[in-house]
Coordinates of C-alpha atoms in Angstrom, one line a residue:
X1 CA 70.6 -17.8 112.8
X2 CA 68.0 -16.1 110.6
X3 CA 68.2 -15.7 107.2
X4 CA 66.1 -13.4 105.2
X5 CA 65.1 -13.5 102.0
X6 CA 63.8 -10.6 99.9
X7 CA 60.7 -10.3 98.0
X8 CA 58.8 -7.5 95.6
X9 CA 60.4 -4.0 95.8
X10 CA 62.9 -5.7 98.6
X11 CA 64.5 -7.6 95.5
X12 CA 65.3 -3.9 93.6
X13 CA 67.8 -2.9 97.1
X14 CA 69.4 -6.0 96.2
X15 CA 71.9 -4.8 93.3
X16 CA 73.5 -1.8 96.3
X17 CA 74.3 -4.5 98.4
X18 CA 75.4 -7.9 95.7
X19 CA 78.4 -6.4 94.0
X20 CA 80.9 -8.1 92.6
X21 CA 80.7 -11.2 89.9
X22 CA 78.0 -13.5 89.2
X23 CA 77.5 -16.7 87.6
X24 CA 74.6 -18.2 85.1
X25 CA 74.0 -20.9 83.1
X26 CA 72.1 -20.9 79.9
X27 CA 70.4 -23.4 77.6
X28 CA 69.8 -22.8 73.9
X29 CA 68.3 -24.7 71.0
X30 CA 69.8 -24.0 67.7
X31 CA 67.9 -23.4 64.6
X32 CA 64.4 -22.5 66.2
X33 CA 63.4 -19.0 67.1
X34 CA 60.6 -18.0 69.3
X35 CA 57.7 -14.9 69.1
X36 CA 59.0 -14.9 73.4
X37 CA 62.9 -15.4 72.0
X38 CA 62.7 -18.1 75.2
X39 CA 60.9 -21.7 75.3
X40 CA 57.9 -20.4 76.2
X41 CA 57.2 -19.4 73.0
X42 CA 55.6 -20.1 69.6
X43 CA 58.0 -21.3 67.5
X44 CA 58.2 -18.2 64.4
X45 CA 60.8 -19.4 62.1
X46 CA 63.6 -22.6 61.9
X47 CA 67.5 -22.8 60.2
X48 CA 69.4 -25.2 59.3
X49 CA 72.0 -25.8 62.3
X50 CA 74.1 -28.7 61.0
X51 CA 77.0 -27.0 59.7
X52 CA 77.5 -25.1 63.3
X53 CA 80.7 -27.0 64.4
X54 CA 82.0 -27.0 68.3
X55 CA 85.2 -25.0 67.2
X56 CA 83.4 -22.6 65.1
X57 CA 80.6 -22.0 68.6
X58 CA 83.1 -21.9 70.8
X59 CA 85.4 -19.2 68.3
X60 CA 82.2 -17.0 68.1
X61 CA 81.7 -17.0 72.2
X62 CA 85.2 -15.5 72.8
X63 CA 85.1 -13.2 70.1
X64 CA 82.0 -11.6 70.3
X65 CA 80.2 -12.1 73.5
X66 CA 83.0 -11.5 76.1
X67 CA 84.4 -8.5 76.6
X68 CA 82.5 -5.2 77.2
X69 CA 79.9 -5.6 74.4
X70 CA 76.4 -4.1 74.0
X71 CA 73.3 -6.5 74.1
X72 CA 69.6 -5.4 73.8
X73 CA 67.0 -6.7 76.4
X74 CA 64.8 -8.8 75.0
X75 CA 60.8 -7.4 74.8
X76 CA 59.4 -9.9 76.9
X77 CA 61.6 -9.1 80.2
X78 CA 61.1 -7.3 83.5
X79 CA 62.0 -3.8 82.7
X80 CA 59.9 -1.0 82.3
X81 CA 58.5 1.4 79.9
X82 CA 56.5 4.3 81.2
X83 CA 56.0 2.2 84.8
X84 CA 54.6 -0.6 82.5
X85 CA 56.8 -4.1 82.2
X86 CA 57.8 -4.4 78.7
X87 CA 56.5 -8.4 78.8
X88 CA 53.0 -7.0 80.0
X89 CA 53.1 -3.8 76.8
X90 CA 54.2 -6.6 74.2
X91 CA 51.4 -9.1 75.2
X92 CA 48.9 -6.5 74.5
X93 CA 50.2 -6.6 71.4
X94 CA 52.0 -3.0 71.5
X95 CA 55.4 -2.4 70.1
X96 CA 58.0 -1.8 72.3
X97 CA 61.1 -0.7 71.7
X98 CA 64.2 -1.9 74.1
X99 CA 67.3 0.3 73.7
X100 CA 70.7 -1.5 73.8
X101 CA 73.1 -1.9 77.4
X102 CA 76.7 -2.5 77.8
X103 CA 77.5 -5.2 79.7
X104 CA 80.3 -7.1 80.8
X105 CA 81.5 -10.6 80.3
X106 CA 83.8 -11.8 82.4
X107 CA 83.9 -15.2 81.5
X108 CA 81.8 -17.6 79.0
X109 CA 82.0 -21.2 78.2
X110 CA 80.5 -23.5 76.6
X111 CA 79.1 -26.7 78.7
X112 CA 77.3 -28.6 76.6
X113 CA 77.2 -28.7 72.7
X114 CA 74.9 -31.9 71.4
X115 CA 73.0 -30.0 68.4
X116 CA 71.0 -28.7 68.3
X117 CA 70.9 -27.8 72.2
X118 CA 73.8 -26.4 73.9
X119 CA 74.3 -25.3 77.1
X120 CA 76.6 -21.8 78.7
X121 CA 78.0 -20.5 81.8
X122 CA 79.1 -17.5 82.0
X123 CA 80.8 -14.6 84.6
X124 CA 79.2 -11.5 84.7
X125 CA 78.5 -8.0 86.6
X126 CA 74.7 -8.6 85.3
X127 CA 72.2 -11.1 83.9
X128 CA 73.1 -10.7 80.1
X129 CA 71.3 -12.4 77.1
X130 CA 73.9 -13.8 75.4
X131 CA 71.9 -17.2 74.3
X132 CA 69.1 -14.9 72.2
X133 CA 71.5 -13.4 70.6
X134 CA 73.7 -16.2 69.2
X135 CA 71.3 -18.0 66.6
X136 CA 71.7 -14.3 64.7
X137 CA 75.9 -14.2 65.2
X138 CA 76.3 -17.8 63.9
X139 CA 74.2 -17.5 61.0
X140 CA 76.2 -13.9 60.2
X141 CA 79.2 -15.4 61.3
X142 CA 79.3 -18.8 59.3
X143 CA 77.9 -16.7 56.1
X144 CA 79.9 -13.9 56.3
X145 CA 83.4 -16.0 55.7

């Protein structure tokens, strides 16, 4: 049996044919934030993380990133902008403005919490980017009450 595996513009057909649920994992560091918002990045600006409980991160998953909730793509990602990856426009140093998407979370669960890394999984319709947007929710969140 041959299996076939595809690559470049093949990749793009992929989403008529793979409905349905999928599942990803995600790793975070707590209290660092990046110019990329990943780990390849230079690290821009540190918080204090120590008060960030397990009950209060796992509270703040269920209540605010599952659901039907809108996320915005982060700059340095495969989409486009005028036929132009929005990763390639920001390294130029050009501003780039990424509107926000509705997404769907199915499912999401905490796997790991040893601060200040933590790991998720979560069950989706589409890759979300629910780890970036955390560090901002816990620091409203825990100041906020």
């Amino acid at each position: 049996r041959t299996r076939r595996m595809p690559v470049g513009s093949g990749c793009r057909l992929l989403s008529k044919f793979l409905h349905g649920t999928k599942k990803y994992t995600a790793d975070g560091l707590l209290g660092s934030e990046t110019d990329t918002e990943d780990a390849s990045g230079r690290v821009v600006a540190t918080a204090a993380y120590q008060h960030i409980t397990l009950p209060v991160f796992t509270a703040l998953l269920h209540t605010r990133f599952s659901g039907s909730i809108q996320q915005t793509p982060p700059v340095y990602s495969a989409l486009k902008r005028a036929g132009v990856r929005a990763s390639d426009l920001a390294r130029q140093g050009q501003h780039v403005e990424m509107q926000p998407r509705r997404v769907e979370v199915y499912s999401i669960v905490c796997t790991r919490f040893e601060p200040p890394q933590f790991s998720l999984g979560e069950t989706t319709r589409t890759l979300t980017q629910t780890h970036r947007h955390i560090g901002t929710q816990i620091h409203r969140h825990i100041y906020r009450h």
